[in-house]
Amino acid sequence: MQSTVIKIENLYVDFYIQNQRINSFKDLIMSFGMVSPFEKKKILKGVSLDIKKGECFALMGKNGSGKSTLLRTLAGIITPSSGAIKVEGRIAPMLSIGAGIELELSGYDNIKLIATLMGMNSKEIKETTTFVEQFSELSKADLNMQVKRYSAGMTARLGFSISVAKTPDILIVDEALSVGDIGFQEKCAHRINEIKKSGCSIIYVSHSLVELKRICTHGACLVDGKIALTGPIDEVAAYYESLFH
Amino acid sequence: MISIHALKNFPNLVTAVAVKNMKMKYKNSALGFVWSLLHPLAYLIIFTIVFSNAFPDIERYSLFALIGLMFWTYFNNTINQMMLSIINNASVLKTIAIPKLLFPFSALAAELFTFLLSFIPFFGLMIFFGLNFSSELLLLIPAVIIFSVFSFGAGLFLCTLNVFFRDIGLLWNTLSPAIFYFTPIAYSSKMIPEKYHLIITLNPLYHYIEFMRIILYQNAVPGIQMWLITIGMALCAALIGLLVYHKLKKNFVSFY
């Protein structure tokens, strides 16, 4: 029996969003306090999931079904309204490639900055820098250049390389593999496999069923903030496809 | 879910983000840091030309105005940078689990560093304008700390509200020139008619500017009442700022 690394129980997440009628102070004052400026929007409505150690878990669902919200809550970025999350180990969230990259700074400066923000110490930052130099295939001259002069693919290479530099206990991937040219995409897939082999659990979000079936063994499908189905990847993928027919 | 490791790492994070802020602020500019000196200097020249004749009662007018301008510039820059710190870093805050307070705090750290650095040339200028040396000048160290705590509280308060209503930033842009002239920076508070004194004392900046002038201009030790007012206001501002921030931070994510 494999041990559970992530246990989510009855998770609810609400967002406060601006009431459509109230967008500025003027509207707020004009409403004489009769209308609350914010309204609650329920995103996740009672999600429960168990993810085992070493498992590669696919998360499917239509746009807006709450996949990214669930991943962000797992990563500790969003505070749940109620419910419990138990995580064992270090999570590396790869929620969007290139987030946090400052276009005005050089590639090297960005590696240092993002690695620091990810909580690395100076030794780990050095290792990350060496890793990125090799993995991204960007030359030293490229890395000394301001990122705003990079092509979109080069920026993606930089972002991806930084996020996979350190092998985490749990890797969260949100549609991240569609970056770079074919050569780099293969390299990314290879690196994900490497991370997987090291015993790390992976939660994978993608709309490409081929990719999901290749990498994952189990999965779940979110419908309107609730888990509609959990099970082996083929079953869940079939269910997900049936949503569109 | 902020681990103990993240707390231990906080000073490193602040340094990294503050350095980034400074690099970004002066990116692609030939003069870079010199700009942070030129801004108050431009005002100082205008003030000296326009007001030193209008206010002949103020001795060493340039020194008098420079003290006010330096602290105003520090305060104004801090508020401006802090207010944008969270919304400008939304993409990072959406993808990495780090304490959000890092960004306003780093904005303050970067401005404080710039301010301290600007002190070196300005100190030379102050000597030129007739600054007297005395042991009282050492009181500047606690004074700057107290003023920074106040600026932090005010900045955090505005920064938090600005996430929900961008009106706050626009409102500040409109109000800050008014506050600038409402605060005795170019003029002395003694010139204000007695009947308006109560209104003037409601402005927290009035107390801080007076406090700095007692130390730097009059070479005196501020009275116990001044200490209590300035420290009290700083603690109140920090407390209100932190309370509002803690109450509202969990709702930030849908407003970035």
PDB file of C-alpha atoms in Angstrom, chain B residues 29-222:
ATOM      1  CA  SER B  29      18.283  55.428 -17.506  1.00  0.00           C
ATOM      2  CA  ALA B  30      21.682  56.974 -17.971  1.00  0.00           C
ATOM      3  CA  LEU B  31      21.694  58.876 -14.677  1.00  0.00           C
ATOM      4  CA  GLY B  32      20.087  56.111 -12.613  1.00  0.00           C
ATOM      5  CA  PHE B  33      20.304  56.798  -8.899  1.00  0.00           C
ATOM      6  CA  VAL B  34      21.158  60.480  -9.505  1.00  0.00           C
ATOM      7  CA  TRP B  35      17.488  60.986 -10.409  1.00  0.00           C
ATOM      8  CA  SER B  36      16.491  60.377  -6.823  1.00  0.00           C
ATOM      9  CA  LEU B  37      18.690  63.362  -5.893  1.00  0.00           C
ATOM     10  CA  LEU B  38      17.620  65.577  -8.772  1.00  0.00           C
ATOM     11  CA  HIS B  39      13.953  65.492  -7.854  1.00  0.00           C
ATOM     12  CA  PRO B  40      14.259  67.122  -4.410  1.00  0.00           C
ATOM     13  CA  LEU B  41      17.072  69.346  -5.699  1.00  0.00           C
ATOM     14  CA  ALA B  42      14.858  70.793  -8.415  1.00  0.00           C
ATOM     15  CA  TYR B  43      12.249  71.674  -5.799  1.00  0.00           C
ATOM     16  CA  LEU B  44      14.926  73.072  -3.532  1.00  0.00           C
ATOM     17  CA  ILE B  45      16.130  75.452  -6.228  1.00  0.00           C
ATOM     18  CA  ILE B  46      12.597  76.618  -6.968  1.00  0.00           C
ATOM     19  CA  PHE B  47      11.804  77.056  -3.299  1.00  0.00           C
ATOM     20  CA  THR B  48      15.012  78.910  -2.579  1.00  0.00           C
ATOM     21  CA  ILE B  49      14.481  81.309  -5.467  1.00  0.00           C
ATOM     22  CA  VAL B  50      10.783  81.865  -4.826  1.00  0.00           C
ATOM     23  CA  PHE B  51      10.414  81.659  -1.089  1.00  0.00           C
ATOM     24  CA  SER B  52      13.665  82.728   0.537  1.00  0.00           C
ATOM     25  CA  ASN B  53      12.775  86.339  -0.269  1.00  0.00           C
ATOM     26  CA  ALA B  54       9.159  85.821   0.688  1.00  0.00           C
ATOM     27  CA  PHE B  55      10.115  84.351   4.065  1.00  0.00           C
ATOM     28  CA  PRO B  56      13.086  86.451   5.187  1.00  0.00           C
ATOM     29  CA  ASP B  57      12.373  85.450   8.798  1.00  0.00           C
ATOM     30  CA  ILE B  58      13.574  81.924   8.165  1.00  0.00           C
ATOM     31  CA  GLU B  59      17.306  81.816   8.644  1.00  0.00           C
ATOM     32  CA  ARG B  60      19.295  79.387   6.497  1.00  0.00           C
ATOM     33  CA  TYR B  61      16.193  78.908   4.333  1.00  0.00           C
ATOM     34  CA  SER B  62      17.789  76.378   1.962  1.00  0.00           C
ATOM     35  CA  LEU B  63      18.700  74.089   4.858  1.00  0.00           C
ATOM     36  CA  PHE B  64      15.220  74.535   6.320  1.00  0.00           C
ATOM     37  CA  ALA B  65      13.514  73.597   3.029  1.00  0.00           C
ATOM     38  CA  LEU B  66      15.936  70.788   2.184  1.00  0.00           C
ATOM     39  CA  ILE B  67      15.148  68.932   5.425  1.00  0.00           C
ATOM     40  CA  GLY B  68      11.439  69.053   4.663  1.00  0.00           C
ATOM     41  CA  LEU B  69      11.951  68.063   1.035  1.00  0.00           C
ATOM     42  CA  MET B  70      14.173  65.088   1.835  1.00  0.00           C
ATOM     43  CA  PHE B  71      11.719  63.505   4.220  1.00  0.00           C
ATOM     44  CA  TRP B  72       8.736  64.333   2.028  1.00  0.00           C
ATOM     45  CA  THR B  73      10.440  62.713  -0.970  1.00  0.00           C
ATOM     46  CA  TYR B  74      11.194  59.610   1.085  1.00  0.00           C
ATOM     47  CA  PHE B  75       7.609  59.396   2.310  1.00  0.00           C
ATOM     48  CA  ASN B  76       6.036  60.052  -1.076  1.00  0.00           C
ATOM     49  CA  ASN B  77       8.266  57.544  -2.910  1.00  0.00           C
ATOM     50  CA  THR B  78       7.631  54.914  -0.260  1.00  0.00           C
ATOM     51  CA  ILE B  79       3.856  55.294  -0.495  1.00  0.00           C
ATOM     52  CA  ASN B  80       3.943  55.242  -4.300  1.00  0.00           C
ATOM     53  CA  GLN B  81       6.120  52.137  -4.486  1.00  0.00           C
ATOM     54  CA  MET B  82       4.339  50.275  -1.707  1.00  0.00           C
ATOM     55  CA  MET B  83       0.928  50.972  -3.145  1.00  0.00           C
ATOM     56  CA  LEU B  84       1.792  49.265  -6.422  1.00  0.00           C
ATOM     57  CA  SER B  85       3.934  46.525  -4.885  1.00  0.00           C
ATOM     58  CA  ILE B  86       1.250  43.854  -4.620  1.00  0.00           C
ATOM     59  CA  ILE B  87      -0.606  44.476  -7.859  1.00  0.00           C
ATOM     60  CA  ASN B  88       2.618  44.762  -9.843  1.00  0.00           C
ATOM     61  CA  ASN B  89       3.785  41.385  -8.588  1.00  0.00           C
ATOM     62  CA  ALA B  90       0.475  39.636  -9.106  1.00  0.00           C
ATOM     63  CA  SER B  91       1.962  37.096 -11.519  1.00  0.00           C
ATOM     64  CA  VAL B  92       4.496  35.956  -8.907  1.00  0.00           C
ATOM     65  CA  LEU B  93       1.919  35.897  -6.122  1.00  0.00           C
ATOM     66  CA  LYS B  94      -0.361  33.754  -8.272  1.00  0.00           C
ATOM     67  CA  THR B  95       2.307  31.133  -8.920  1.00  0.00           C
ATOM     68  CA  ILE B  96       4.626  30.922  -5.928  1.00  0.00           C
ATOM     69  CA  ALA B  97       3.523  30.500  -2.335  1.00  0.00           C
ATOM     70  CA  ILE B  98       5.370  33.328  -0.615  1.00  0.00           C
ATOM     71  CA  PRO B  99       4.234  35.730   2.083  1.00  0.00           C
ATOM     72  CA  LYS B 100       2.536  38.591   0.248  1.00  0.00           C
ATOM     73  CA  LEU B 101       3.892  41.041   2.791  1.00  0.00           C
ATOM     74  CA  LEU B 102       7.272  40.517   1.124  1.00  0.00           C
ATOM     75  CA  PHE B 103       6.464  42.942  -1.674  1.00  0.00           C
ATOM     76  CA  PRO B 104       5.301  45.992   0.311  1.00  0.00           C
ATOM     77  CA  PHE B 105       8.114  45.356   2.762  1.00  0.00           C
ATOM     78  CA  SER B 106      10.718  45.182   0.001  1.00  0.00           C
ATOM     79  CA  ALA B 107       9.351  48.383  -1.514  1.00  0.00           C
ATOM     80  CA  LEU B 108       9.981  50.104   1.815  1.00  0.00           C
ATOM     81  CA  ALA B 109      13.448  48.557   2.095  1.00  0.00           C
ATOM     82  CA  ALA B 110      14.423  49.772  -1.376  1.00  0.00           C
ATOM     83  CA  GLU B 111      13.193  53.304  -0.661  1.00  0.00           C
ATOM     84  CA  LEU B 112      14.882  53.385   2.726  1.00  0.00           C
ATOM     85  CA  PHE B 113      18.150  52.326   1.136  1.00  0.00           C
ATOM     86  CA  THR B 114      17.837  54.983  -1.561  1.00  0.00           C
ATOM     87  CA  PHE B 115      17.029  57.556   1.111  1.00  0.00           C
ATOM     88  CA  LEU B 116      20.055  56.613   3.208  1.00  0.00           C
ATOM     89  CA  LEU B 117      22.271  56.715   0.154  1.00  0.00           C
ATOM     90  CA  SER B 118      20.936  60.131  -0.814  1.00  0.00           C
ATOM     91  CA  PHE B 119      21.854  61.288   2.683  1.00  0.00           C
ATOM     92  CA  ILE B 120      25.538  61.248   1.791  1.00  0.00           C
ATOM     93  CA  PRO B 121      25.415  63.996  -0.886  1.00  0.00           C
ATOM     94  CA  PHE B 122      22.626  65.823   0.930  1.00  0.00           C
ATOM     95  CA  PHE B 123      24.653  65.897   4.110  1.00  0.00           C
ATOM     96  CA  GLY B 124      27.378  67.710   2.206  1.00  0.00           C
ATOM     97  CA  LEU B 125      24.799  70.121   0.904  1.00  0.00           C
ATOM     98  CA  MET B 126      23.383  70.678   4.387  1.00  0.00           C
ATOM     99  CA  ILE B 127      26.838  71.550   5.699  1.00  0.00           C
ATOM    100  CA  PHE B 128      27.137  74.013   2.839  1.00  0.00           C
ATOM    101  CA  PHE B 129      23.790  75.550   3.842  1.00  0.00           C
ATOM    102  CA  GLY B 130      24.950  76.027   7.422  1.00  0.00           C
ATOM    103  CA  LEU B 131      24.193  72.793   9.271  1.00  0.00           C
ATOM    104  CA  ASN B 132      25.643  72.842  12.766  1.00  0.00           C
ATOM    105  CA  PHE B 133      27.296  69.734  14.118  1.00  0.00           C
ATOM    106  CA  SER B 134      26.185  68.534  17.503  1.00  0.00           C
ATOM    107  CA  SER B 135      25.599  65.259  19.281  1.00  0.00           C
ATOM    108  CA  GLU B 136      21.843  65.782  18.778  1.00  0.00           C
ATOM    109  CA  LEU B 137      22.282  64.803  15.132  1.00  0.00           C
ATOM    110  CA  LEU B 138      22.588  61.194  16.321  1.00  0.00           C
ATOM    111  CA  LEU B 139      18.891  61.330  17.188  1.00  0.00           C
ATOM    112  CA  LEU B 140      18.324  61.164  13.475  1.00  0.00           C
ATOM    113  CA  ILE B 141      18.793  57.399  13.651  1.00  0.00           C
ATOM    114  CA  PRO B 142      15.755  56.722  15.862  1.00  0.00           C
ATOM    115  CA  ALA B 143      13.879  59.501  14.051  1.00  0.00           C
ATOM    116  CA  VAL B 144      14.339  57.810  10.673  1.00  0.00           C
ATOM    117  CA  ILE B 145      13.280  54.460  12.141  1.00  0.00           C
ATOM    118  CA  ILE B 146      10.122  55.958  13.648  1.00  0.00           C
ATOM    119  CA  PHE B 147       9.296  57.740  10.403  1.00  0.00           C
ATOM    120  CA  SER B 148       9.867  54.530   8.426  1.00  0.00           C
ATOM    121  CA  VAL B 149       7.482  52.608  10.665  1.00  0.00           C
ATOM    122  CA  PHE B 150       4.872  55.296  10.084  1.00  0.00           C
ATOM    123  CA  SER B 151       5.430  55.241   6.313  1.00  0.00           C
ATOM    124  CA  PHE B 152       5.207  51.451   6.315  1.00  0.00           C
ATOM    125  CA  GLY B 153       1.865  51.467   8.109  1.00  0.00           C
ATOM    126  CA  ALA B 154       0.388  54.146   5.861  1.00  0.00           C
ATOM    127  CA  GLY B 155       1.777  52.458   2.748  1.00  0.00           C
ATOM    128  CA  LEU B 156       0.514  49.000   3.711  1.00  0.00           C
ATOM    129  CA  PHE B 157      -2.944  50.373   4.435  1.00  0.00           C
ATOM    130  CA  LEU B 158      -3.166  52.086   1.051  1.00  0.00           C
ATOM    131  CA  CYS B 159      -1.546  49.116  -0.708  1.00  0.00           C
ATOM    132  CA  THR B 160      -4.142  46.707   0.694  1.00  0.00           C
ATOM    133  CA  LEU B 161      -7.093  48.886  -0.283  1.00  0.00           C
ATOM    134  CA  ASN B 162      -5.568  49.540  -3.694  1.00  0.00           C
ATOM    135  CA  VAL B 163      -5.834  45.824  -4.514  1.00  0.00           C
ATOM    136  CA  PHE B 164      -9.616  46.081  -4.277  1.00  0.00           C
ATOM    137  CA  PHE B 165     -10.197  49.628  -5.462  1.00  0.00           C
ATOM    138  CA  ARG B 166      -7.677  51.077  -7.870  1.00  0.00           C
ATOM    139  CA  ASP B 167      -9.315  54.405  -7.008  1.00  0.00           C
ATOM    140  CA  ILE B 168      -6.985  54.531  -4.012  1.00  0.00           C
ATOM    141  CA  GLY B 169      -3.919  54.918  -6.223  1.00  0.00           C
ATOM    142  CA  LEU B 170      -5.594  57.561  -8.342  1.00  0.00           C
ATOM    143  CA  LEU B 171      -6.846  59.332  -5.238  1.00  0.00           C
ATOM    144  CA  TRP B 172      -3.328  59.392  -3.806  1.00  0.00           C
ATOM    145  CA  ASN B 173      -1.944  60.841  -7.045  1.00  0.00           C
ATOM    146  CA  THR B 174      -4.499  63.616  -6.794  1.00  0.00           C
ATOM    147  CA  LEU B 175      -4.078  64.258  -3.091  1.00  0.00           C
ATOM    148  CA  SER B 176      -0.327  64.015  -2.666  1.00  0.00           C
ATOM    149  CA  PRO B 177       0.496  67.457  -4.183  1.00  0.00           C
ATOM    150  CA  ALA B 178      -2.173  68.928  -1.904  1.00  0.00           C
ATOM    151  CA  ILE B 179      -0.686  67.183   1.128  1.00  0.00           C
ATOM    152  CA  PHE B 180       2.729  68.423   0.053  1.00  0.00           C
ATOM    153  CA  TYR B 181       1.617  72.064   0.267  1.00  0.00           C
ATOM    154  CA  PHE B 182      -0.506  71.414   3.338  1.00  0.00           C
ATOM    155  CA  THR B 183       2.603  70.194   5.173  1.00  0.00           C
ATOM    156  CA  PRO B 184       5.044  72.880   6.341  1.00  0.00           C
ATOM    157  CA  ILE B 185       7.826  71.927   3.930  1.00  0.00           C
ATOM    158  CA  ALA B 186       8.472  75.139   2.038  1.00  0.00           C
ATOM    159  CA  TYR B 187       7.232  77.335   4.845  1.00  0.00           C
ATOM    160  CA  SER B 188       7.336  77.373   8.617  1.00  0.00           C
ATOM    161  CA  SER B 189       4.353  76.268  10.664  1.00  0.00           C
ATOM    162  CA  LYS B 190       4.769  79.482  12.690  1.00  0.00           C
ATOM    163  CA  MET B 191       3.464  81.435   9.689  1.00  0.00           C
ATOM    164  CA  ILE B 192       0.084  79.778   9.898  1.00  0.00           C
ATOM    165  CA  PRO B 193      -2.536  81.824  11.720  1.00  0.00           C
ATOM    166  CA  GLU B 194      -3.326  80.573  15.210  1.00  0.00           C
ATOM    167  CA  LYS B 195      -6.927  79.653  14.341  1.00  0.00           C
ATOM    168  CA  TYR B 196      -5.799  77.083  11.763  1.00  0.00           C
ATOM    169  CA  HIS B 197      -3.286  75.421  14.044  1.00  0.00           C
ATOM    170  CA  LEU B 198      -5.611  72.607  15.035  1.00  0.00           C
ATOM    171  CA  ILE B 199      -6.101  71.628  11.388  1.00  0.00           C
ATOM    172  CA  ILE B 200      -2.362  71.640  10.769  1.00  0.00           C
ATOM    173  CA  THR B 201      -1.699  69.395  13.741  1.00  0.00           C
ATOM    174  CA  LEU B 202      -4.143  66.817  12.340  1.00  0.00           C
ATOM    175  CA  ASN B 203      -1.645  66.163   9.564  1.00  0.00           C
ATOM    176  CA  PRO B 204       0.739  63.442  10.800  1.00  0.00           C
ATOM    177  CA  LEU B 205       3.461  64.623   8.437  1.00  0.00           C
ATOM    178  CA  TYR B 206       3.517  68.008  10.160  1.00  0.00           C
ATOM    179  CA  HIS B 207       4.718  66.348  13.354  1.00  0.00           C
ATOM    180  CA  TYR B 208       7.401  64.325  11.591  1.00  0.00           C
ATOM    181  CA  ILE B 209       8.780  67.262   9.605  1.00  0.00           C
ATOM    182  CA  GLU B 210       8.870  69.412  12.762  1.00  0.00           C
ATOM    183  CA  PHE B 211      10.570  66.561  14.579  1.00  0.00           C
ATOM    184  CA  MET B 212      13.301  66.304  11.947  1.00  0.00           C
ATOM    185  CA  ARG B 213      13.797  70.076  11.937  1.00  0.00           C
ATOM    186  CA  ILE B 214      14.234  70.209  15.697  1.00  0.00           C
ATOM    187  CA  ILE B 215      17.074  67.718  15.342  1.00  0.00           C
ATOM    188  CA  LEU B 216      18.695  68.893  12.107  1.00  0.00           C
ATOM    189  CA  TYR B 217      17.887  72.600  12.010  1.00  0.00           C
ATOM    190  CA  GLN B 218      17.674  73.662  15.627  1.00  0.00           C
ATOM    191  CA  ASN B 219      20.204  71.098  16.894  1.00  0.00           C
ATOM    192  CA  ALA B 220      17.963  70.388  19.850  1.00  0.00           C
ATOM    193  CA  VAL B 221      16.445  67.348  21.516  1.00  0.00           C
ATOM    194  CA  PRO B 222      12.715  67.050  20.758  1.00  0.00           C
TER     195      PRO B 222
END
